[in-house]
Short mmCIF file of N, CA and C in Angstrom, two decimals:
data_model
loop_
_atom_site.label_atom_id
_atom_site.label_comp_id
_atom_site.label_asym_id
_atom_site.label_seq_id
_atom_site.Cartn_x
_atom_site.Cartn_y
_atom_site.Cartn_z
N MET A 1 0.82 -1.19 0.00
CA MET A 1 0.00 0.00 0.00
C MET A 1 0.87 1.25 0.00
N LYS A 2 1.92 1.27 0.86
CA LYS A 2 2.81 2.42 0.91
C LYS A 2 3.53 2.60 -0.42
N GLN A 3 3.80 1.51 -1.12
CA GLN A 3 4.52 1.60 -2.38
C GLN A 3 3.65 2.27 -3.46
N LEU A 4 2.34 2.17 -3.39
CA LEU A 4 1.45 2.80 -4.37
C LEU A 4 1.20 4.28 -4.05
N PHE A 5 1.32 4.66 -2.80
CA PHE A 5 1.00 6.03 -2.39
C PHE A 5 1.90 7.06 -3.08
N ILE A 6 3.20 6.84 -3.11
CA ILE A 6 4.14 7.81 -3.68
C ILE A 6 3.89 8.02 -5.18
N PRO A 7 3.76 6.96 -6.01
CA PRO A 7 3.49 7.21 -7.43
C PRO A 7 2.15 7.91 -7.67
N ILE A 8 1.14 7.56 -6.88
CA ILE A 8 -0.18 8.20 -7.04
C ILE A 8 -0.09 9.68 -6.66
N ALA A 9 0.59 9.98 -5.56
CA ALA A 9 0.74 11.37 -5.12
C ALA A 9 1.51 12.19 -6.15
N CYS A 10 2.58 11.61 -6.71
CA CYS A 10 3.37 12.32 -7.73
C CYS A 10 2.54 12.56 -8.99
N THR A 11 1.75 11.59 -9.40
CA THR A 11 0.89 11.74 -10.57
C THR A 11 -0.14 12.85 -10.34
N PHE A 12 -0.76 12.86 -9.17
CA PHE A 12 -1.75 13.87 -8.82
C PHE A 12 -1.11 15.27 -8.82
N ALA A 13 0.09 15.40 -8.23
CA ALA A 13 0.79 16.68 -8.20
C ALA A 13 1.13 17.14 -9.62
N GLY A 14 1.54 16.22 -10.47
CA GLY A 14 1.86 16.55 -11.86
C GLY A 14 0.65 17.07 -12.61
N ILE A 15 -0.50 16.45 -12.39
CA ILE A 15 -1.74 16.90 -13.05
C ILE A 15 -2.08 18.32 -12.61
N ILE A 16 -1.94 18.59 -11.32
CA ILE A 16 -2.24 19.94 -10.80
C ILE A 16 -1.29 20.96 -11.43
N LEU A 17 0.00 20.63 -11.51
CA LEU A 17 0.96 21.55 -12.12
C LEU A 17 0.66 21.81 -13.59
N LEU A 18 0.30 20.78 -14.32
CA LEU A 18 -0.05 20.96 -15.73
C LEU A 18 -1.29 21.82 -15.90
N ALA A 19 -2.27 21.62 -15.05
CA ALA A 19 -3.49 22.43 -15.11
C ALA A 19 -3.17 23.89 -14.81
N ALA A 20 -2.30 24.13 -13.84
CA ALA A 20 -1.92 25.50 -13.49
C ALA A 20 -1.18 26.17 -14.65
N CYS A 21 -0.31 25.45 -15.31
CA CYS A 21 0.42 26.00 -16.46
C CYS A 21 -0.52 26.35 -17.59
N LYS A 22 -1.52 25.54 -17.82
CA LYS A 22 -2.48 25.80 -18.89
C LYS A 22 -3.24 27.10 -18.62
N ASN A 23 -3.66 27.35 -17.39
CA ASN A 23 -4.37 28.58 -17.06
C ASN A 23 -3.50 29.81 -17.28
N ASN A 24 -2.22 29.73 -16.94
CA ASN A 24 -1.33 30.87 -17.15
C ASN A 24 -1.18 31.19 -18.62
N THR A 25 -1.14 30.21 -19.47
CA THR A 25 -1.05 30.42 -20.91
C THR A 25 -2.28 31.17 -21.41
N GLU A 26 -3.45 30.82 -20.91
CA GLU A 26 -4.68 31.50 -21.33
C GLU A 26 -4.66 32.96 -20.90
N VAL A 27 -4.14 33.27 -19.72
CA VAL A 27 -4.06 34.65 -19.26
C VAL A 27 -3.14 35.45 -20.17
N VAL A 28 -2.01 34.90 -20.55
CA VAL A 28 -1.08 35.59 -21.43
C VAL A 28 -1.74 35.88 -22.77
N LYS A 29 -2.47 34.94 -23.34
CA LYS A 29 -3.16 35.16 -24.61
C LYS A 29 -4.21 36.26 -24.47
N GLU A 30 -4.92 36.29 -23.34
CA GLU A 30 -5.95 37.29 -23.12
C GLU A 30 -5.34 38.68 -23.04
N VAL A 31 -4.24 38.85 -22.33
CA VAL A 31 -3.58 40.14 -22.22
C VAL A 31 -3.05 40.58 -23.58
N ALA A 32 -2.53 39.64 -24.36
CA ALA A 32 -1.98 39.97 -25.67
C ALA A 32 -3.07 40.46 -26.62
N ALA A 33 -4.33 40.15 -26.37
CA ALA A 33 -5.42 40.54 -27.25
C ALA A 33 -5.75 42.03 -27.14
N PHE A 34 -5.26 42.74 -26.14
CA PHE A 34 -5.52 44.16 -25.96
C PHE A 34 -4.83 44.96 -27.06
N ASN A 35 -5.56 45.86 -27.69
CA ASN A 35 -5.01 46.69 -28.77
C ASN A 35 -4.99 48.14 -28.29
N ALA A 36 -3.82 48.63 -27.93
CA ALA A 36 -3.68 49.98 -27.38
C ALA A 36 -4.12 51.05 -28.38
N ASP A 37 -3.80 50.88 -29.66
CA ASP A 37 -4.18 51.88 -30.66
C ASP A 37 -5.70 51.98 -30.79
N SER A 38 -6.36 50.84 -30.76
CA SER A 38 -7.82 50.83 -30.82
C SER A 38 -8.42 51.50 -29.58
N ALA A 39 -7.84 51.22 -28.42
CA ALA A 39 -8.32 51.84 -27.17
C ALA A 39 -8.15 53.35 -27.23
N LYS A 40 -7.00 53.82 -27.71
CA LYS A 40 -6.75 55.26 -27.81
C LYS A 40 -7.74 55.92 -28.76
N ALA A 41 -8.05 55.26 -29.87
CA ALA A 41 -9.00 55.82 -30.83
C ALA A 41 -10.40 55.90 -30.22
N THR A 42 -10.80 54.87 -29.48
CA THR A 42 -12.11 54.87 -28.83
C THR A 42 -12.18 55.97 -27.78
N ILE A 43 -11.13 56.11 -26.99
CA ILE A 43 -11.10 57.16 -25.97
C ILE A 43 -11.16 58.54 -26.63
N ALA A 44 -10.43 58.74 -27.71
CA ALA A 44 -10.46 60.02 -28.42
C ALA A 44 -11.87 60.34 -28.92
N ALA A 45 -12.56 59.35 -29.45
CA ALA A 45 -13.94 59.55 -29.93
C ALA A 45 -14.87 59.87 -28.76
N ASN A 46 -14.71 59.16 -27.64
CA ASN A 46 -15.54 59.42 -26.47
C ASN A 46 -15.24 60.80 -25.88
N ASN A 47 -13.98 61.21 -25.87
CA ASN A 47 -13.63 62.54 -25.37
C ASN A 47 -14.24 63.63 -26.26
N LYS A 48 -14.27 63.39 -27.56
CA LYS A 48 -14.90 64.34 -28.48
C LYS A 48 -16.40 64.44 -28.17
N ALA A 49 -17.05 63.30 -27.96
CA ALA A 49 -18.48 63.29 -27.62
C ALA A 49 -18.73 64.00 -26.29
N TYR A 50 -17.83 63.83 -25.34
CA TYR A 50 -17.92 64.47 -24.01
C TYR A 50 -17.86 65.99 -24.18
N SER A 51 -16.88 66.47 -24.94
CA SER A 51 -16.73 67.90 -25.18
C SER A 51 -17.93 68.47 -25.94
N GLU A 52 -18.43 67.71 -26.92
CA GLU A 52 -19.60 68.16 -27.68
C GLU A 52 -20.84 68.23 -26.80
N ALA A 53 -21.00 67.28 -25.88
CA ALA A 53 -22.15 67.31 -24.96
C ALA A 53 -22.11 68.57 -24.10
N ILE A 54 -20.92 68.95 -23.65
CA ILE A 54 -20.79 70.18 -22.85
C ILE A 54 -21.13 71.39 -23.71
N ALA A 55 -20.60 71.45 -24.91
CA ALA A 55 -20.85 72.60 -25.80
C ALA A 55 -22.33 72.76 -26.13
N LYS A 56 -23.04 71.64 -26.30
CA LYS A 56 -24.46 71.66 -26.66
C LYS A 56 -25.38 71.74 -25.45
N GLY A 57 -24.83 71.57 -24.25
CA GLY A 57 -25.68 71.54 -23.05
C GLY A 57 -26.50 70.26 -22.98
N ASP A 58 -25.97 69.17 -23.52
CA ASP A 58 -26.68 67.88 -23.62
C ASP A 58 -26.31 66.98 -22.44
N SER A 59 -27.09 67.08 -21.37
CA SER A 59 -26.78 66.31 -20.16
C SER A 59 -26.95 64.81 -20.36
N THR A 60 -27.90 64.40 -21.19
CA THR A 60 -28.13 62.96 -21.41
C THR A 60 -26.91 62.31 -22.05
N SER A 61 -26.39 62.92 -23.11
CA SER A 61 -25.19 62.37 -23.76
C SER A 61 -24.00 62.38 -22.82
N PHE A 62 -23.87 63.45 -22.04
CA PHE A 62 -22.78 63.58 -21.07
C PHE A 62 -22.82 62.43 -20.06
N VAL A 63 -23.97 62.23 -19.44
CA VAL A 63 -24.13 61.21 -18.40
C VAL A 63 -23.95 59.80 -18.98
N ASN A 64 -24.42 59.57 -20.20
CA ASN A 64 -24.35 58.23 -20.79
C ASN A 64 -22.94 57.80 -21.17
N LEU A 65 -21.97 58.69 -21.08
CA LEU A 65 -20.57 58.30 -21.33
C LEU A 65 -19.96 57.62 -20.10
N TYR A 66 -20.69 57.63 -18.99
CA TYR A 66 -20.22 57.03 -17.73
C TYR A 66 -20.89 55.68 -17.48
N THR A 67 -20.24 54.84 -16.66
CA THR A 67 -20.85 53.59 -16.20
C THR A 67 -21.95 53.94 -15.20
N ASP A 68 -22.84 52.98 -14.93
CA ASP A 68 -23.90 53.21 -13.96
C ASP A 68 -23.36 53.44 -12.55
N ASP A 69 -22.23 52.79 -12.23
CA ASP A 69 -21.66 52.88 -10.88
C ASP A 69 -20.42 53.78 -10.83
N LEU A 70 -20.44 54.83 -11.63
CA LEU A 70 -19.32 55.76 -11.73
C LEU A 70 -19.10 56.54 -10.44
N CYS A 71 -17.90 57.06 -10.30
CA CYS A 71 -17.60 58.07 -9.28
C CYS A 71 -16.73 59.14 -9.94
N LEU A 72 -17.09 60.40 -9.68
CA LEU A 72 -16.37 61.55 -10.20
C LEU A 72 -15.78 62.30 -9.01
N TYR A 73 -14.52 62.70 -9.14
CA TYR A 73 -13.82 63.39 -8.06
C TYR A 73 -13.37 64.75 -8.59
N ALA A 74 -14.24 65.75 -8.42
CA ALA A 74 -13.96 67.10 -8.88
C ALA A 74 -13.29 67.89 -7.75
N PRO A 75 -12.54 68.93 -8.08
CA PRO A 75 -11.88 69.72 -7.04
C PRO A 75 -12.89 70.39 -6.11
N ASN A 76 -12.55 70.46 -4.86
CA ASN A 76 -13.31 71.20 -3.84
C ASN A 76 -14.74 70.72 -3.66
N THR A 77 -15.00 69.46 -3.95
CA THR A 77 -16.33 68.88 -3.73
C THR A 77 -16.16 67.45 -3.21
N PRO A 78 -17.16 66.95 -2.49
CA PRO A 78 -17.11 65.53 -2.11
C PRO A 78 -17.24 64.66 -3.37
N GLU A 79 -16.92 63.38 -3.24
CA GLU A 79 -17.05 62.50 -4.40
C GLU A 79 -18.50 62.49 -4.87
N ILE A 80 -18.66 62.34 -6.17
CA ILE A 80 -19.98 62.30 -6.80
C ILE A 80 -20.11 60.92 -7.45
N CYS A 81 -21.02 60.10 -6.95
CA CYS A 81 -21.17 58.75 -7.49
C CYS A 81 -22.58 58.56 -8.03
N GLY A 82 -22.68 57.82 -9.13
CA GLY A 82 -23.97 57.53 -9.75
C GLY A 82 -24.33 58.56 -10.80
N LYS A 83 -25.18 58.14 -11.73
CA LYS A 83 -25.55 59.01 -12.85
C LYS A 83 -26.36 60.23 -12.41
N ALA A 84 -27.18 60.08 -11.37
CA ALA A 84 -27.96 61.23 -10.91
C ALA A 84 -27.03 62.33 -10.40
N GLY A 85 -26.01 61.95 -9.66
CA GLY A 85 -25.04 62.92 -9.15
C GLY A 85 -24.26 63.60 -10.26
N VAL A 86 -23.88 62.84 -11.27
CA VAL A 86 -23.15 63.43 -12.39
C VAL A 86 -24.06 64.34 -13.21
N GLY A 87 -25.35 64.01 -13.27
CA GLY A 87 -26.30 64.90 -13.92
C GLY A 87 -26.36 66.25 -13.22
N LYS A 88 -26.33 66.23 -11.89
CA LYS A 88 -26.31 67.49 -11.12
C LYS A 88 -25.00 68.24 -11.35
N PHE A 89 -23.90 67.51 -11.42
CA PHE A 89 -22.60 68.12 -11.70
C PHE A 89 -22.64 68.81 -13.07
N PHE A 90 -23.23 68.14 -14.07
CA PHE A 90 -23.35 68.74 -15.40
C PHE A 90 -24.13 70.05 -15.31
N GLY A 91 -25.23 70.04 -14.55
CA GLY A 91 -26.01 71.26 -14.37
C GLY A 91 -25.19 72.38 -13.75
N MET A 92 -24.30 72.01 -12.82
CA MET A 92 -23.46 73.00 -12.15
C MET A 92 -22.47 73.63 -13.14
N ILE A 93 -21.82 72.80 -13.98
CA ILE A 93 -20.86 73.39 -14.92
C ILE A 93 -21.58 74.18 -16.02
N LYS A 94 -22.78 73.76 -16.35
CA LYS A 94 -23.58 74.52 -17.33
C LYS A 94 -23.94 75.88 -16.74
N GLN A 95 -24.34 75.89 -15.47
CA GLN A 95 -24.71 77.14 -14.79
C GLN A 95 -23.50 78.08 -14.67
N MET A 96 -22.30 77.51 -14.57
CA MET A 96 -21.08 78.32 -14.50
C MET A 96 -20.75 78.95 -15.84
N GLY A 97 -21.43 78.53 -16.90
CA GLY A 97 -21.19 79.09 -18.22
C GLY A 97 -20.15 78.35 -19.04
N VAL A 98 -19.78 77.15 -18.60
CA VAL A 98 -18.78 76.37 -19.34
C VAL A 98 -19.40 75.94 -20.67
N LYS A 99 -18.69 76.27 -21.75
CA LYS A 99 -19.18 75.94 -23.09
C LYS A 99 -18.20 75.09 -23.88
N GLY A 100 -17.02 74.92 -23.35
CA GLY A 100 -16.03 74.14 -24.08
C GLY A 100 -15.08 73.42 -23.13
N LEU A 101 -14.60 72.29 -23.59
CA LEU A 101 -13.62 71.53 -22.83
C LEU A 101 -12.67 70.88 -23.83
N VAL A 102 -11.42 71.28 -23.77
CA VAL A 102 -10.40 70.71 -24.65
C VAL A 102 -9.63 69.68 -23.83
N LEU A 103 -9.70 68.42 -24.27
CA LEU A 103 -9.01 67.33 -23.58
C LEU A 103 -7.83 66.87 -24.42
N LYS A 104 -6.69 66.67 -23.77
CA LYS A 104 -5.50 66.18 -24.47
C LYS A 104 -4.99 64.96 -23.71
N THR A 105 -5.12 63.79 -24.32
CA THR A 105 -4.65 62.55 -23.72
C THR A 105 -3.13 62.49 -23.84
N THR A 106 -2.46 62.21 -22.71
CA THR A 106 -1.00 62.11 -22.73
C THR A 106 -0.50 60.68 -22.52
N GLU A 107 -1.35 59.83 -21.94
CA GLU A 107 -0.93 58.45 -21.67
C GLU A 107 -2.16 57.55 -21.56
N VAL A 108 -2.05 56.34 -22.11
CA VAL A 108 -3.11 55.33 -22.03
C VAL A 108 -2.45 53.99 -21.76
N PHE A 109 -2.97 53.25 -20.76
CA PHE A 109 -2.47 51.91 -20.49
C PHE A 109 -3.56 51.08 -19.85
N GLY A 110 -3.44 49.77 -19.91
CA GLY A 110 -4.42 48.90 -19.29
C GLY A 110 -4.54 47.58 -20.01
N ASN A 111 -5.76 47.03 -20.00
CA ASN A 111 -6.03 45.77 -20.68
C ASN A 111 -7.39 45.88 -21.35
N LYS A 112 -7.91 44.78 -21.89
CA LYS A 112 -9.14 44.87 -22.66
C LYS A 112 -10.37 45.23 -21.82
N ASP A 113 -10.29 45.07 -20.51
CA ASP A 113 -11.45 45.34 -19.65
C ASP A 113 -11.39 46.68 -18.94
N VAL A 114 -10.19 47.11 -18.54
CA VAL A 114 -10.03 48.35 -17.78
C VAL A 114 -8.83 49.11 -18.35
N ILE A 115 -9.05 50.38 -18.67
CA ILE A 115 -8.00 51.21 -19.27
C ILE A 115 -7.90 52.50 -18.46
N THR A 116 -6.68 52.96 -18.25
CA THR A 116 -6.44 54.22 -17.56
C THR A 116 -5.95 55.25 -18.58
N GLU A 117 -6.56 56.42 -18.53
CA GLU A 117 -6.17 57.53 -19.39
C GLU A 117 -5.69 58.67 -18.50
N ILE A 118 -4.58 59.27 -18.88
CA ILE A 118 -4.05 60.44 -18.18
C ILE A 118 -3.97 61.56 -19.21
N GLY A 119 -4.32 62.78 -18.78
CA GLY A 119 -4.27 63.88 -19.73
C GLY A 119 -4.39 65.23 -19.08
N THR A 120 -4.55 66.24 -19.94
CA THR A 120 -4.73 67.61 -19.48
C THR A 120 -6.04 68.15 -20.06
N TYR A 121 -6.56 69.19 -19.41
CA TYR A 121 -7.80 69.79 -19.88
C TYR A 121 -7.69 71.31 -19.87
N ASP A 122 -8.53 71.93 -20.70
CA ASP A 122 -8.68 73.38 -20.74
C ASP A 122 -10.18 73.64 -20.78
N MET A 123 -10.73 74.16 -19.68
CA MET A 123 -12.16 74.45 -19.58
C MET A 123 -12.40 75.89 -20.03
N GLN A 124 -13.40 76.06 -20.92
CA GLN A 124 -13.62 77.36 -21.53
C GLN A 124 -15.08 77.82 -21.41
N ILE A 125 -15.25 79.14 -21.42
CA ILE A 125 -16.59 79.72 -21.45
C ILE A 125 -16.83 80.25 -22.86
N VAL A 126 -17.95 80.93 -23.07
CA VAL A 126 -18.31 81.47 -24.39
C VAL A 126 -17.14 82.26 -24.96
N GLY A 127 -16.89 82.08 -26.24
CA GLY A 127 -15.80 82.78 -26.91
C GLY A 127 -14.46 82.07 -26.78
N GLY A 128 -14.45 80.91 -26.16
CA GLY A 128 -13.21 80.15 -26.03
C GLY A 128 -12.26 80.66 -24.96
N LYS A 129 -12.75 81.54 -24.08
CA LYS A 129 -11.90 82.05 -23.00
C LYS A 129 -11.66 80.96 -21.97
N SER A 130 -10.40 80.70 -21.69
CA SER A 130 -10.03 79.66 -20.72
C SER A 130 -10.31 80.14 -19.30
N VAL A 131 -11.03 79.31 -18.53
CA VAL A 131 -11.31 79.64 -17.13
C VAL A 131 -10.64 78.67 -16.16
N ASP A 132 -10.14 77.56 -16.69
CA ASP A 132 -9.43 76.59 -15.84
C ASP A 132 -8.62 75.65 -16.72
N LYS A 133 -7.45 75.33 -16.25
CA LYS A 133 -6.59 74.34 -16.91
C LYS A 133 -6.08 73.40 -15.83
N GLY A 134 -5.91 72.14 -16.21
CA GLY A 134 -5.41 71.19 -15.22
C GLY A 134 -5.13 69.84 -15.83
N LYS A 135 -5.13 68.83 -14.96
CA LYS A 135 -4.85 67.46 -15.39
C LYS A 135 -5.93 66.53 -14.88
N TYR A 136 -6.00 65.34 -15.51
CA TYR A 136 -7.04 64.39 -15.13
C TYR A 136 -6.55 62.97 -15.27
N VAL A 137 -7.24 62.07 -14.58
CA VAL A 137 -7.05 60.63 -14.72
C VAL A 137 -8.45 60.03 -14.84
N VAL A 138 -8.67 59.23 -15.88
CA VAL A 138 -9.95 58.55 -16.06
C VAL A 138 -9.69 57.05 -16.15
N VAL A 139 -10.45 56.29 -15.39
CA VAL A 139 -10.43 54.83 -15.50
C VAL A 139 -11.62 54.46 -16.36
N TRP A 140 -11.35 53.86 -17.52
CA TRP A 140 -12.38 53.43 -18.46
C TRP A 140 -12.66 51.95 -18.23
N LYS A 141 -13.90 51.55 -18.39
CA LYS A 141 -14.30 50.16 -18.15
C LYS A 141 -15.20 49.69 -19.29
N GLN A 142 -14.99 48.45 -19.72
CA GLN A 142 -15.85 47.85 -20.74
C GLN A 142 -17.19 47.47 -20.11
N VAL A 143 -18.28 47.94 -20.70
CA VAL A 143 -19.63 47.60 -20.24
C VAL A 143 -20.43 47.22 -21.48
N ASN A 144 -20.80 45.95 -21.58
CA ASN A 144 -21.57 45.46 -22.73
C ASN A 144 -20.95 45.88 -24.06
N GLY A 145 -19.63 45.75 -24.17
CA GLY A 145 -18.94 46.04 -25.41
C GLY A 145 -18.65 47.51 -25.66
N GLU A 146 -19.00 48.38 -24.71
CA GLU A 146 -18.73 49.81 -24.85
C GLU A 146 -17.74 50.25 -23.79
N LEU A 147 -16.83 51.13 -24.16
CA LEU A 147 -15.88 51.69 -23.21
C LEU A 147 -16.50 52.93 -22.58
N LYS A 148 -16.65 52.89 -21.25
CA LYS A 148 -17.30 54.00 -20.53
C LYS A 148 -16.41 54.46 -19.38
N MET A 149 -16.57 55.73 -19.00
CA MET A 149 -15.82 56.27 -17.88
C MET A 149 -16.37 55.69 -16.58
N HIS A 150 -15.48 55.16 -15.77
CA HIS A 150 -15.87 54.52 -14.51
C HIS A 150 -15.43 55.36 -13.30
N ARG A 151 -14.23 55.88 -13.35
CA ARG A 151 -13.71 56.78 -12.33
C ARG A 151 -13.09 57.97 -13.05
N ASP A 152 -13.37 59.17 -12.55
CA ASP A 152 -12.94 60.39 -13.22
C ASP A 152 -12.49 61.39 -12.16
N ILE A 153 -11.22 61.76 -12.19
CA ILE A 153 -10.70 62.75 -11.25
C ILE A 153 -9.95 63.82 -12.02
N PHE A 154 -10.15 65.07 -11.63
CA PHE A 154 -9.39 66.14 -12.25
C PHE A 154 -9.00 67.18 -11.21
N ASN A 155 -7.87 67.83 -11.47
CA ASN A 155 -7.32 68.82 -10.55
C ASN A 155 -6.84 70.03 -11.33
N SER A 156 -7.16 71.20 -10.83
CA SER A 156 -6.79 72.44 -11.48
C SER A 156 -5.31 72.75 -11.29
N ASP A 157 -4.73 73.37 -12.31
CA ASP A 157 -3.37 73.90 -12.20
C ASP A 157 -3.38 75.38 -11.83
N VAL A 158 -4.57 75.98 -11.78
CA VAL A 158 -4.70 77.39 -11.45
C VAL A 158 -4.49 77.54 -9.94
N PRO A 159 -3.56 78.41 -9.53
CA PRO A 159 -3.31 78.58 -8.10
C PRO A 159 -4.54 79.14 -7.38
N LEU A 160 -4.72 78.71 -6.16
CA LEU A 160 -5.79 79.25 -5.33
C LEU A 160 -5.46 80.70 -4.99
N PRO A 161 -6.48 81.54 -4.81
CA PRO A 161 -6.20 82.92 -4.42
C PRO A 161 -5.54 82.95 -3.04
N ALA A 162 -4.72 83.95 -2.83
CA ALA A 162 -4.05 84.09 -1.54
C ALA A 162 -5.09 84.34 -0.45
N ILE A 163 -4.85 83.74 0.69
CA ILE A 163 -5.75 83.93 1.84
C ILE A 163 -5.20 85.08 2.67
N ALA A 164 -6.08 86.02 3.00
CA ALA A 164 -5.67 87.17 3.81
C ALA A 164 -5.27 86.69 5.20
N PRO A 165 -4.22 87.29 5.77
CA PRO A 165 -3.82 86.88 7.12
C PRO A 165 -4.92 87.19 8.13
N MET A 166 -5.00 86.36 9.14
CA MET A 166 -6.02 86.56 10.18
C MET A 166 -5.66 87.76 11.04
N ALA A 167 -6.66 88.52 11.42
CA ALA A 167 -6.45 89.68 12.28
C ALA A 167 -6.08 89.21 13.68
N LYS A 168 -5.21 89.97 14.34
CA LYS A 168 -4.78 89.59 15.70
C LYS A 168 -5.68 90.17 16.73
#
C-alpha cells in the first residue's frame, strides 16, 4: 500500500501543475489581445463626444458616457457617485457658463477590460476664453462592449487665491 502512495501522489501533483500551467497560458493570450491603438481611438472619440455634450448643453449624452456605478472626483467637492449625481454636476458646470472643454490625452495603459487615461484639460466659457486648466485621470471600463468612464478625477493647475492673514 505504501509503495502505491508515492506514485499516485506524484501523478496527482503533476496533473495539478499541468493544469496551473495551462491557465497561465490562457491569461497571457488574453492580455496579448488588448489593442492599445484601438483603445486610444475609442477614448479620443468618447472625449470628443464628451466635449460636444458640454458645448451643446446635452446632459443625457454627457451622463451616458459614464458607467452606472461611476464616481467623479472634482476639485473642492465631495465624491460624486452615480448618474444622478453626475447629472447634477453637469447642471453646475452649465450654470457656471462652461461651453467648451479641450481634452488632451498624454498616456493610455491597461487591458481589454479596464483602461487608464491620463491627460490635461482646458475648460472654456463662451468665446473660447479659458477659465481653468489642469490634469485628469480617467479609468475606463468595458460595459456590454462599450468603453465607458468609470472613475474620473481632475485637478486644477490654477493657483488658489491668496488667503488674507487673520487679524490679531
